[in-house]
Amino acid sequence: MDIDGWEASVEAAARSLGAARFAVRSSGAAEDLPDASYAGLYETYLNVSEDGLAAAVRRCFSAAAAERVSAYHERHGGGPVAMAVLVQAMVDPVAAGVAFTAHPVFGDRDQTVITAVPGLGDPLVSGESVGAEWTVTGRDVRTSRPMPAGERVLTAGQAQQVAELARTIADRYERPQDIEWAIDRDGRLWLLQARPMTAIPEPVSWTAPGPGLWMRNFRLGEWLPEAVTPLFGTWLLPVLEAGYLDGMHDSVGVRVPFRYALVNGWYYNATPIPSPKLLARVLWQGRRRAVKILYNALIRVNRDPAAADRAVLSDLDRRWRETHLPVYRGLVADARIEAVTATADRLAQLIDQLGREAGIYLWYLAIVGGSAWKMEASLTRFCRRHLADILPDEQGGAQVLLRGLPGAQPVSTAHAVQSVDWYHPIATELPTAEVTLPDATARLTRLAAQRATAEQACRAALAGRPRLLTQFEQLRQVNQRYAVIREEQARDFTLAWPVLRACARQIGEHLVTAGALDQADDVFFCTHDEVLARAAGRAGALDAAVRERRERWQRQCSLSAPLALGRPARLVGDVIDRAVQEARGRGEVGEGVIMGHPASAGRATGPVRIVHGSQDFAAFRDGDVLVAKATAPAWTPLLPELPPS
């Protein structure tokens, strides 16, 4: 840049392009590396006149020393790198966008994903607009996301042209490409930029492992926010599932397995497939008890929660509270003492015993605590029909009646988990969250007062209709009671996890001593059979297998696993989704709105804080809006009380 006359040379070269306006773009030598990408850190200037070229080039070169680039250098251990500046003739596009020759989420190399916006593509690249999306597989062109306003940006033929251009470049360089393109007013397709895709996931197939609808966030899946480790998948998971069926048999007199499978390491669960054979087995083995319990806990609870409570659920709650919970606590206390000096064989036995009891506990959590959200659907229907003016959906609806309940608030416990996969540290092993939050007692008092005010308003509105008033009081009382029960049961489900983790790690230490592993935590990347064989004295190092499995697990954790696989039965449909929608309500979603599942009723405004895990706790502040893929009980320090509206 210090060569005399470079400005004039640039202007002369630009004139030879025959354009009136130009794009000035930077290109760093270290961009798009396998483990780093400087894309977006440098500068690009569009619609630059010939007179402004020199200034735009200077600003592009200056961006190489910008603070954000230096910070990126420091994080990735690099230093300043060479950079060039490109000057291109400006295209006046009717549409522009990007294209990936492999699916950026699922890694499918047979798919080209195209995103486009009207006019210049800068709003899309900068993140200001989400654009419309097409997925092209061979000659099949499908719109996978329309423009929010419904306008058409590309025809199917134009999308196919973009895909063919992108695939031509990928074939030439023999690796998936990320291209920027534009279509001008004459219909000509322009290639603006091409770069290799970085951090592309390995291609995986998300195929349902059997008929029906398979859900990731159902039953035990709610406690497994990412791919599971091999030891959990081959040991604790089957033990928990078997214990669940033991609990069902003790209560109902029959075992009706919920199907489960690991797909790319992620847990999926499906309801049993109804059949005459299954019905006959339930009737024969369970006798009248099975029919009574299943009818009330699965069907009647949605229509008449108070009646289901009187007939079945209150008795199941009593059995959990008076019999199983004390047994579970006692077993955990005894195992905690015994595990300190136990042999590897005895540690394995303790794991099986604790896992079975935890599985039985999971059954009670599902059948009793799980009734809470089914009851909410009934309460919500009633309020929408008879109390819509008193409890409008936009102000929380029926959920206001479930706020500030003593015993239903998040409580931090030593055994709280990030995941029931025992590889992950529990609450007491995590760094203390230095979060300054308002007084929880004052907030609870405020929420309880809001609930009491809403209750009184509902009673006043129904005062002239005694039958409806009685129905409302029954619904309110049973919903509030089971909201508390659900939190109580969920709170202690993981009582055994500190001991389970300790037992697994002690077995790992035994294997380190035996020369099978390098470090104790490697045990979580062994299989159940391998652990038992090495603990019994069978020779053989597992280091190579552990390394390969750890790497595969890390890749699986980076995948974006679909919430559901397969399709529900045609006549049954997605019963769970319908019930949740009834309980939580439906509303119009505006452009650019990110949707999630609310934890409670109300509205909040504040800075968004994306939290990936415990390493981000320290940055969380009072007033922040928490955004996460999923939360877990170990996150309770961030959620000391339900948010006020």
XYZ file of C-alpha atoms in Angstrom:
645
model
C 0.000 0.000 0.000
C 2.955 2.327 0.336
C 3.804 2.022 -3.373
C 3.438 5.409 -5.056
C 0.432 5.709 -7.306
C -1.463 2.628 -6.087
C -4.687 4.641 -5.819
C -4.502 5.592 -9.475
C -3.705 1.987 -10.455
C -6.763 0.722 -8.566
C -9.017 3.307 -10.183
C -7.676 2.498 -13.652
C -8.177 -1.219 -13.135
C -11.681 -0.605 -11.839
C -12.576 1.470 -14.924
C -11.652 -1.502 -17.081
C -14.493 -3.460 -15.467
C -16.968 -1.122 -17.143
C -19.013 -0.572 -13.977
C -20.185 2.571 -12.203
C -20.391 1.055 -8.727
C -18.079 -1.431 -7.002
C -17.834 -3.909 -4.143
C -14.652 -3.718 -2.048
C -14.016 -6.880 -0.008
C -11.259 -8.200 2.193
C -9.780 -11.676 1.964
C -7.468 -12.922 4.717
C -5.031 -15.774 4.196
C -6.184 -17.378 7.473
C -9.886 -17.369 6.646
C -11.839 -20.630 6.581
C -9.256 -22.878 8.181
C -10.360 -26.230 9.647
C -10.207 -24.864 13.190
C -10.752 -21.130 12.647
C -12.712 -18.764 10.438
C -12.221 -15.028 10.187
C -15.368 -14.585 8.097
C -17.294 -11.532 9.302
C -14.343 -10.065 11.205
C -13.038 -8.019 8.308
C -14.894 -5.421 6.230
C -16.901 -5.300 3.000
C -18.162 -2.136 1.323
C -20.888 -2.164 -1.337
C -21.998 0.378 -3.949
C -18.683 2.230 -3.767
C -18.137 4.912 -6.414
C -14.860 5.179 -8.325
C -13.926 8.231 -6.260
C -14.388 6.305 -3.015
C -12.343 3.225 -3.973
C -9.071 4.298 -2.354
C -10.735 5.118 0.976
C -12.657 1.816 0.977
C -9.469 -0.166 0.260
C -7.674 1.610 3.126
C -10.540 0.779 5.529
C -10.468 -2.873 4.474
C -6.745 -3.142 5.153
C -7.166 -1.313 8.483
C -9.710 -3.954 9.582
C -6.850 -6.490 9.764
C -5.660 -4.736 12.925
C -9.119 -4.228 14.471
C -9.621 -5.137 18.132
C -12.053 -7.958 17.301
C -9.485 -9.539 14.961
C -6.734 -9.273 17.593
C -9.023 -10.897 20.174
C -9.701 -13.746 17.730
C -5.927 -14.145 17.208
C -5.442 -14.504 20.957
C -8.214 -17.089 21.366
C -6.857 -19.263 18.553
C -3.178 -18.799 19.294
C -2.338 -17.064 16.058
C -0.849 -13.778 15.042
C -1.433 -11.175 12.342
C -1.857 -12.744 8.919
C -1.556 -11.512 5.341
C -4.660 -10.031 3.780
C -5.709 -8.962 0.285
C -8.475 -6.594 -0.838
C -10.672 -7.391 -3.833
C -12.459 -4.842 -6.017
C -15.394 -6.219 -8.013
C -17.998 -4.769 -10.298
C -21.207 -4.225 -8.343
C -24.145 -6.411 -9.350
C -27.631 -4.887 -9.137
C -29.509 -7.975 -7.954
C -33.186 -8.845 -7.744
C -32.212 -11.633 -5.370
C -29.053 -12.706 -3.571
C -27.980 -15.085 -0.883
C -25.815 -18.011 0.138
C -25.724 -21.716 -0.635
C -24.173 -24.641 1.217
C -23.395 -27.811 -0.694
C -23.827 -29.890 2.464
C -26.561 -29.466 5.036
C -24.939 -27.188 7.649
C -26.827 -28.847 10.516
C -27.099 -32.506 9.522
C -24.006 -32.732 7.280
C -25.861 -34.425 4.401
C -23.568 -34.045 1.362
C -26.434 -34.865 -1.019
C -28.346 -31.731 -0.065
C -27.691 -28.145 -1.097
C -29.289 -25.561 1.183
C -29.982 -22.170 -0.386
C -31.012 -19.048 1.491
C -32.098 -15.893 -0.361
C -33.457 -12.400 0.174
C -34.762 -9.825 -2.314
C -32.150 -7.346 -3.509
C -28.682 -7.299 -1.971
C -27.612 -10.236 0.176
C -25.951 -8.066 2.835
C -28.940 -8.179 5.272
C -28.795 -11.974 5.131
C -25.032 -12.276 5.619
C -25.096 -9.766 8.496
C -27.937 -11.598 10.222
C -30.490 -8.788 9.889
C -32.780 -11.024 7.822
C -33.394 -14.773 7.925
C -34.476 -15.005 4.278
C -36.287 -17.773 2.435
C -34.741 -21.236 2.238
C -34.710 -24.030 -0.341
C -33.346 -27.543 -0.002
C -32.178 -29.131 -3.250
C -31.531 -32.867 -3.463
C -30.658 -33.914 -7.001
C -33.523 -32.603 -9.148
C -35.861 -32.258 -6.171
C -36.300 -28.616 -5.112
C -38.303 -27.883 -1.983
C -39.057 -24.679 -0.105
C -37.954 -25.425 3.451
C -38.685 -21.906 4.778
C -40.705 -19.200 2.987
C -40.075 -15.496 3.360
C -41.830 -14.186 6.485
C -43.930 -11.804 4.396
C -44.887 -14.573 1.968
C -43.217 -12.983 -1.070
C -41.507 -15.170 -3.655
C -37.772 -14.604 -4.005
C -36.706 -17.436 -6.336
C -38.424 -19.815 -8.691
C -37.721 -23.524 -8.400
C -35.685 -23.280 -11.611
C -33.531 -20.477 -10.242
C -32.943 -22.401 -7.008
C -31.838 -25.379 -9.098
C -29.419 -23.110 -11.038
C -27.878 -21.848 -7.807
C -27.512 -25.417 -6.533
C -25.812 -26.545 -9.756
C -23.369 -23.622 -9.607
C -22.526 -24.401 -5.981
C -22.051 -28.119 -6.664
C -19.801 -27.374 -9.643
C -17.479 -25.419 -7.358
C -17.608 -28.145 -4.684
C -16.721 -30.791 -7.269
C -13.810 -28.721 -8.539
C -12.280 -28.274 -5.089
C -13.389 -31.703 -3.831
C -14.931 -30.433 -0.596
C -18.246 -28.840 0.460
C -18.518 -25.141 -0.316
C -20.254 -22.083 1.090
C -20.938 -19.650 -1.751
C -22.431 -16.187 -2.077
C -24.412 -15.524 -5.251
C -26.693 -12.953 -6.889
C -29.191 -12.859 -9.764
C -29.295 -9.574 -11.689
C -32.250 -7.913 -13.372
C -31.471 -9.718 -16.635
C -31.791 -13.074 -14.891
C -28.040 -13.765 -14.982
C -26.587 -15.750 -12.052
C -23.355 -14.390 -10.571
C -20.893 -16.103 -8.263
C -19.690 -13.508 -5.749
C -17.582 -15.602 -3.413
C -16.814 -19.222 -2.551
C -15.168 -20.641 0.535
C -14.842 -24.157 1.948
C -17.376 -25.022 4.644
C -15.763 -25.255 8.084
C -16.967 -27.152 11.148
C -19.287 -29.191 8.957
C -20.837 -32.074 10.890
C -20.225 -35.587 9.689
C -23.184 -36.832 7.635
C -25.749 -38.548 9.827
C -29.179 -39.993 9.281
C -32.039 -39.119 11.606
C -34.259 -42.079 10.852
C -36.906 -43.254 13.293
C -35.729 -46.543 14.858
C -39.209 -48.041 14.523
C -42.843 -47.256 13.685
C -44.671 -44.397 15.355
C -43.522 -41.057 16.733
C -40.196 -41.026 18.613
C -39.666 -38.060 20.937
C -36.413 -36.712 22.353
C -37.873 -34.641 25.208
C -40.258 -37.192 26.681
C -39.885 -39.223 29.907
C -36.168 -39.760 30.574
C -35.342 -37.638 27.530
C -36.211 -34.514 29.525
C -33.146 -35.268 31.643
C -30.794 -35.968 28.713
C -30.081 -32.673 26.893
C -27.333 -34.079 24.638
C -25.841 -37.283 23.259
C -25.068 -39.869 25.942
C -21.733 -41.470 26.771
C -21.105 -45.197 26.116
C -21.120 -46.280 29.779
C -24.451 -44.588 30.411
C -25.970 -45.977 27.213
C -24.878 -49.555 27.914
C -25.294 -49.652 31.698
C -27.241 -47.054 33.636
C -29.812 -46.363 30.907
C -30.982 -50.009 30.591
C -31.037 -50.344 34.396
C -33.192 -47.211 34.740
C -35.593 -48.396 32.045
C -35.878 -51.839 33.687
C -36.530 -50.198 37.073
C -39.251 -48.065 35.483
C -41.019 -51.245 34.367
C -40.584 -52.735 37.844
C -42.332 -49.683 39.286
C -45.100 -50.023 36.736
C -45.553 -53.698 37.603
C -45.707 -52.954 41.325
C -48.433 -50.340 40.727
C -50.366 -51.714 37.769
C -49.562 -55.420 37.787
C -48.201 -55.460 34.232
C -45.137 -54.255 32.327
C -45.863 -52.236 29.186
C -42.456 -51.200 27.805
C -42.002 -47.729 26.394
C -39.727 -48.193 23.398
C -36.425 -46.326 23.549
C -33.340 -46.132 21.350
C -30.173 -44.119 20.841
C -29.986 -42.393 17.459
C -26.554 -40.891 16.815
C -26.065 -41.086 20.564
C -29.295 -39.154 21.374
C -32.053 -40.731 23.450
C -35.462 -41.142 21.786
C -38.581 -42.619 23.310
C -41.866 -43.833 21.819
C -45.155 -44.851 23.364
C -46.235 -48.509 23.142
C -48.003 -49.437 19.914
C -51.657 -50.239 20.658
C -52.642 -53.738 19.570
C -55.189 -56.424 20.532
C -52.315 -58.516 21.913
C -51.102 -55.696 24.168
C -54.628 -54.952 25.377
C -55.213 -58.637 26.139
C -51.978 -58.814 28.144
C -52.900 -55.721 30.168
C -56.357 -57.128 30.905
C -55.088 -60.596 31.765
C -52.008 -59.738 33.840
C -53.247 -56.532 35.420
C -56.825 -57.589 35.992
C -59.159 -54.755 36.950
C -56.370 -52.853 38.731
C -54.494 -52.115 35.505
C -57.591 -50.863 33.703
C -58.552 -48.622 36.615
C -55.110 -47.072 37.035
C -54.328 -46.613 33.340
C -57.767 -45.186 32.570
C -57.576 -42.618 35.358
C -53.886 -41.714 34.948
C -53.869 -41.493 31.154
C -57.400 -40.528 30.068
C -59.637 -39.334 32.887
C -56.959 -37.002 34.276
C -57.291 -34.887 31.119
C -61.075 -34.565 31.452
C -61.795 -34.675 35.178
C -58.565 -34.301 37.176
C -60.284 -34.208 40.565
C -62.044 -37.517 39.900
C -58.804 -39.126 38.669
C -57.083 -37.895 41.809
C -59.730 -39.403 44.088
C -59.849 -42.704 42.197
C -56.145 -43.446 41.693
C -53.569 -40.660 41.765
C -53.779 -39.711 45.438
C -53.117 -43.336 46.405
C -50.101 -43.507 44.063
C -48.794 -40.275 45.564
C -49.180 -41.706 49.071
C -47.311 -44.887 48.090
C -44.466 -42.834 46.633
C -44.261 -40.524 49.636
C -44.665 -43.076 52.431
C -43.014 -46.169 50.949
C -40.752 -45.703 47.962
C -39.130 -42.359 48.810
C -37.935 -43.530 52.265
C -36.613 -46.772 50.745
C -34.768 -44.817 48.045
C -33.261 -42.399 50.567
C -32.170 -45.230 52.841
C -30.528 -47.159 50.020
C -28.630 -44.064 48.892
C -27.430 -43.319 52.442
C -26.211 -46.891 52.966
C -24.518 -47.055 49.547
C -22.717 -43.760 50.164
C -20.997 -45.275 53.217
C -20.309 -48.681 51.703
C -18.931 -47.366 48.421
C -15.892 -45.805 50.106
C -14.198 -49.177 50.652
C -16.122 -51.412 48.215
C -14.446 -53.711 45.710
C -15.069 -53.224 41.996
C -17.598 -56.080 41.991
C -19.505 -54.602 44.911
C -19.456 -51.152 43.322
C -21.088 -52.647 40.236
C -23.785 -54.235 42.413
C -24.446 -50.915 44.134
C -24.845 -49.239 40.742
C -27.419 -51.834 39.695
C -29.346 -51.481 42.962
C -29.359 -47.686 42.943
C -30.207 -47.548 39.241
C -33.185 -49.884 39.701
C -34.556 -47.808 42.588
C -34.089 -44.620 40.569
C -35.986 -46.262 37.695
C -38.878 -47.126 40.029
C -38.810 -43.504 41.208
C -38.985 -42.385 37.566
C -42.194 -44.384 37.167
C -43.820 -42.498 40.055
C -42.542 -39.195 38.679
C -44.080 -40.008 35.291
C -47.438 -41.334 36.496
C -48.011 -38.962 39.449
C -45.919 -35.843 38.843
C -46.495 -36.178 35.098
C -50.231 -35.796 35.709
C -49.658 -32.103 36.480
C -49.351 -30.952 32.867
C -52.355 -33.064 31.839
C -54.374 -31.347 34.558
C -53.150 -27.950 33.326
C -54.795 -28.634 29.965
C -58.155 -29.133 31.682
C -57.741 -25.982 33.789
C -56.732 -23.976 30.726
C -59.792 -25.118 28.734
C -62.078 -24.127 31.599
C -60.513 -20.684 32.011
C -60.618 -19.927 28.301
C -64.257 -20.881 28.146
C -65.536 -19.205 31.316
C -62.855 -16.775 32.540
C -61.219 -15.402 29.378
C -61.755 -11.783 30.496
C -60.370 -12.436 33.981
C -57.355 -14.531 32.898
C -56.497 -13.491 29.316
C -53.894 -15.666 27.576
C -51.686 -12.682 26.780
C -51.264 -12.056 30.526
C -50.513 -15.653 31.438
C -53.969 -17.209 31.371
C -54.595 -20.110 33.743
C -50.877 -20.284 34.538
C -51.312 -17.294 36.872
C -53.207 -19.616 39.219
C -50.103 -21.811 39.578
C -47.642 -19.096 40.610
C -45.908 -18.592 43.905
C -47.002 -21.941 45.348
C -45.003 -22.916 48.462
C -42.988 -26.032 47.652
C -43.270 -25.617 43.896
C -40.283 -23.307 43.518
C -36.825 -24.334 42.250
C -34.525 -25.275 45.131
C -30.802 -25.821 44.748
C -29.788 -29.291 45.948
C -26.397 -30.982 46.157
C -27.616 -33.835 43.957
C -29.046 -31.612 41.191
C -27.756 -32.689 37.788
C -26.967 -31.173 34.428
C -27.928 -34.503 32.872
C -28.757 -37.959 34.217
C -25.850 -39.187 32.123
C -23.482 -39.769 35.034
C -20.485 -38.458 33.083
C -21.538 -34.876 33.891
C -20.627 -33.245 37.222
C -23.472 -32.694 39.682
C -24.312 -29.392 41.362
C -21.769 -29.667 44.192
C -18.973 -30.228 41.663
C -19.810 -27.168 39.577
C -18.281 -23.727 40.061
C -20.424 -21.552 42.309
C -22.648 -19.285 40.264
C -21.848 -15.742 41.347
C -25.297 -14.430 40.559
C -26.719 -11.458 42.427
C -30.486 -11.857 42.421
C -33.376 -10.200 44.285
C -34.643 -11.639 47.545
C -36.452 -14.886 46.695
C -38.809 -14.642 49.673
C -40.031 -11.209 48.614
C -40.559 -12.396 45.077
C -42.479 -15.472 46.237
C -44.686 -13.269 48.407
C -45.405 -11.002 45.436
C -46.275 -13.919 43.177
C -48.499 -15.496 45.815
C -50.347 -12.196 46.189
C -50.878 -12.023 42.421
C -52.228 -15.584 42.473
C -54.586 -14.813 45.371
C -55.894 -11.726 43.575
C -56.562 -13.764 40.428
C -58.334 -16.467 42.432
C -60.605 -13.918 44.082
C -61.430 -12.318 40.732
C -62.346 -15.728 39.306
C -64.621 -16.503 42.254
C -66.343 -13.149 41.881
C -66.916 -13.732 38.162
C -68.473 -17.154 38.855
C -70.418 -16.145 41.963
C -73.760 -16.331 40.163
C -73.031 -19.774 38.691
C -72.510 -22.158 41.627
C -71.968 -25.283 39.501
C -69.145 -23.622 37.571
C -67.724 -22.142 40.764
C -67.536 -25.617 42.319
C -65.874 -26.980 39.171
C -63.365 -24.112 39.185
C -62.430 -24.699 42.834
C -61.897 -28.411 42.219
C -59.715 -27.720 39.186
C -57.737 -25.028 40.981
C -57.064 -27.115 44.061
C -56.021 -30.277 42.252
C -53.813 -28.360 39.794
C -52.054 -26.463 42.559
C -51.477 -29.620 44.579
C -49.991 -31.548 41.677
C -47.832 -28.624 40.596
C -46.180 -28.916 44.012
C -46.009 -32.735 43.848
C -44.315 -32.578 40.460
C -41.585 -30.277 41.767
C -41.118 -32.381 44.904
C -40.729 -35.567 42.893
C -38.430 -34.035 40.285
C -36.245 -32.540 43.017
C -35.272 -35.899 44.539
C -35.242 -38.124 41.464
C -31.444 -37.738 41.265
C -30.711 -38.431 44.955
C -28.560 -41.390 43.896
C -26.415 -39.540 41.366
C -23.585 -38.433 43.682
C -23.122 -42.069 44.744
C -23.591 -43.425 41.207
C -20.890 -41.078 39.923
C -18.593 -41.954 42.796
C -19.053 -45.688 42.176
C -18.346 -45.334 38.451
C -15.229 -43.239 39.058
C -13.940 -45.665 41.702
C -14.331 -48.483 39.199
C -12.367 -46.279 36.800
C -9.606 -45.958 39.394
C -9.523 -49.745 39.734
C -9.081 -49.993 35.957
C -6.297 -47.393 36.030
C -4.494 -49.487 38.637
C -5.009 -52.571 36.461
C -3.461 -50.769 33.473
C -6.661 -50.781 31.390
C -7.183 -46.980 31.469
C -5.022 -43.859 31.666
C -7.376 -41.904 33.940
C -10.475 -42.698 35.995
C -12.903 -40.556 33.955
C -12.098 -42.639 30.874
C -14.421 -45.253 32.350
C -17.418 -43.284 31.024
C -16.264 -44.063 27.478
C -16.110 -47.811 28.086
C -19.027 -50.183 27.710
C -20.673 -52.083 30.544
C -19.255 -55.433 29.400
C -15.743 -54.015 29.040
C -15.823 -52.594 32.565
C -17.031 -55.834 34.136
C -14.502 -57.907 32.179
C -11.541 -55.714 33.182
C -12.759 -55.502 36.772
C -12.804 -59.309 36.835
C -9.132 -59.371 35.853
C -9.348 -59.874 32.093
C -6.306 -58.212 30.494
C -6.399 -55.605 27.784
C -5.951 -51.839 27.529
C -8.890 -49.710 26.415
C -7.042 -46.478 25.615
C -7.522 -46.544 21.837
C -11.219 -47.378 22.076
C -11.752 -44.673 24.700
C -10.115 -41.982 22.532
C -12.175 -42.920 19.487
C -15.425 -43.020 21.449
C -14.745 -39.711 23.182
C -14.153 -38.030 19.830
C -17.308 -39.603 18.380
C -19.343 -38.489 21.404
C -18.066 -34.923 21.062
C -19.122 -34.925 17.405
C -22.535 -36.295 18.330
C -23.007 -33.607 20.972
C -22.451 -30.945 18.296
C -25.317 -32.312 16.187
C -28.685 -30.594 16.150
C -30.900 -33.539 17.008
C -34.547 -33.265 15.879
C -37.119 -33.165 18.659
C -39.114 -35.925 16.989
C -38.554 -38.718 14.484
C -41.182 -40.624 12.543
C -44.908 -39.922 12.552
C -47.668 -40.487 15.088
C -50.318 -43.078 14.365
C -52.909 -41.632 12.003
C -55.871 -42.092 14.340
C -54.052 -41.194 17.556
C -51.911 -38.265 16.427
C -49.439 -36.506 18.688
C -51.448 -36.651 21.918
C -48.671 -35.144 24.007
C -48.187 -32.152 21.736
C -51.936 -31.461 21.704
C -52.131 -31.555 25.494
C -49.122 -29.248 25.879
C -50.583 -26.777 23.387
C -53.870 -26.785 25.277
C -52.097 -26.150 28.570
C -49.675 -23.496 27.306
C -51.840 -21.824 24.693
C -51.321 -20.753 21.120
C -50.402 -17.351 19.787
C -49.323 -15.607 16.630
C -45.562 -15.535 16.124
C -44.134 -12.340 14.681
C -41.295 -12.056 12.178
C -37.873 -12.683 13.678
C -39.261 -14.013 16.962
C -37.373 -16.922 18.525
C -39.793 -19.394 20.096
C -39.145 -21.648 23.074
C -41.010 -23.306 25.926
C -41.940 -20.918 28.765
C -41.189 -21.944 32.326
C -44.008 -19.878 33.809
C -46.600 -17.247 33.014
C -45.668 -13.627 32.482
C -43.561 -11.302 30.384
C -40.034 -10.043 30.886
C -37.758 -7.629 29.071
C -33.992 -7.497 29.415
C -30.636 -8.264 27.813
C -30.523 -11.743 26.303
C -27.863 -13.980 27.843
C -27.122 -17.201 25.968
C -25.987 -19.845 28.449
C -24.412 -23.008 27.068
C -23.435 -24.561 30.388
C -22.066 -24.006 33.877
C -19.030 -22.219 32.432
C -21.355 -19.307 31.546
C -23.032 -18.981 34.970
C -20.687 -16.255 36.215
C -21.733 -13.908 33.393
C -25.438 -14.160 34.246
C -26.941 -11.126 35.999
C -30.230 -10.203 37.559
C -32.567 -8.951 34.830
C -30.992 -11.032 32.063
C -33.254 -13.121 29.842
C -31.908 -16.663 29.899
C -31.761 -18.370 26.502
C -30.535 -21.971 26.380
C -31.141 -25.146 24.401
C -32.371 -26.713 27.628
C -32.018 -26.148 31.345
C -31.458 -28.719 34.078
C -31.860 -28.907 37.865
C -28.193 -27.968 38.363
C -29.044 -24.591 36.811
C -31.260 -23.694 39.775
C -28.806 -21.006 41.041
C -29.838 -18.994 37.980
C -33.537 -19.541 38.677
C -34.155 -18.942 42.374
C -37.769 -18.038 41.788
C -40.268 -17.906 38.977
C -40.122 -14.581 37.106
C -42.750 -11.955 37.833
C -44.871 -10.616 35.007
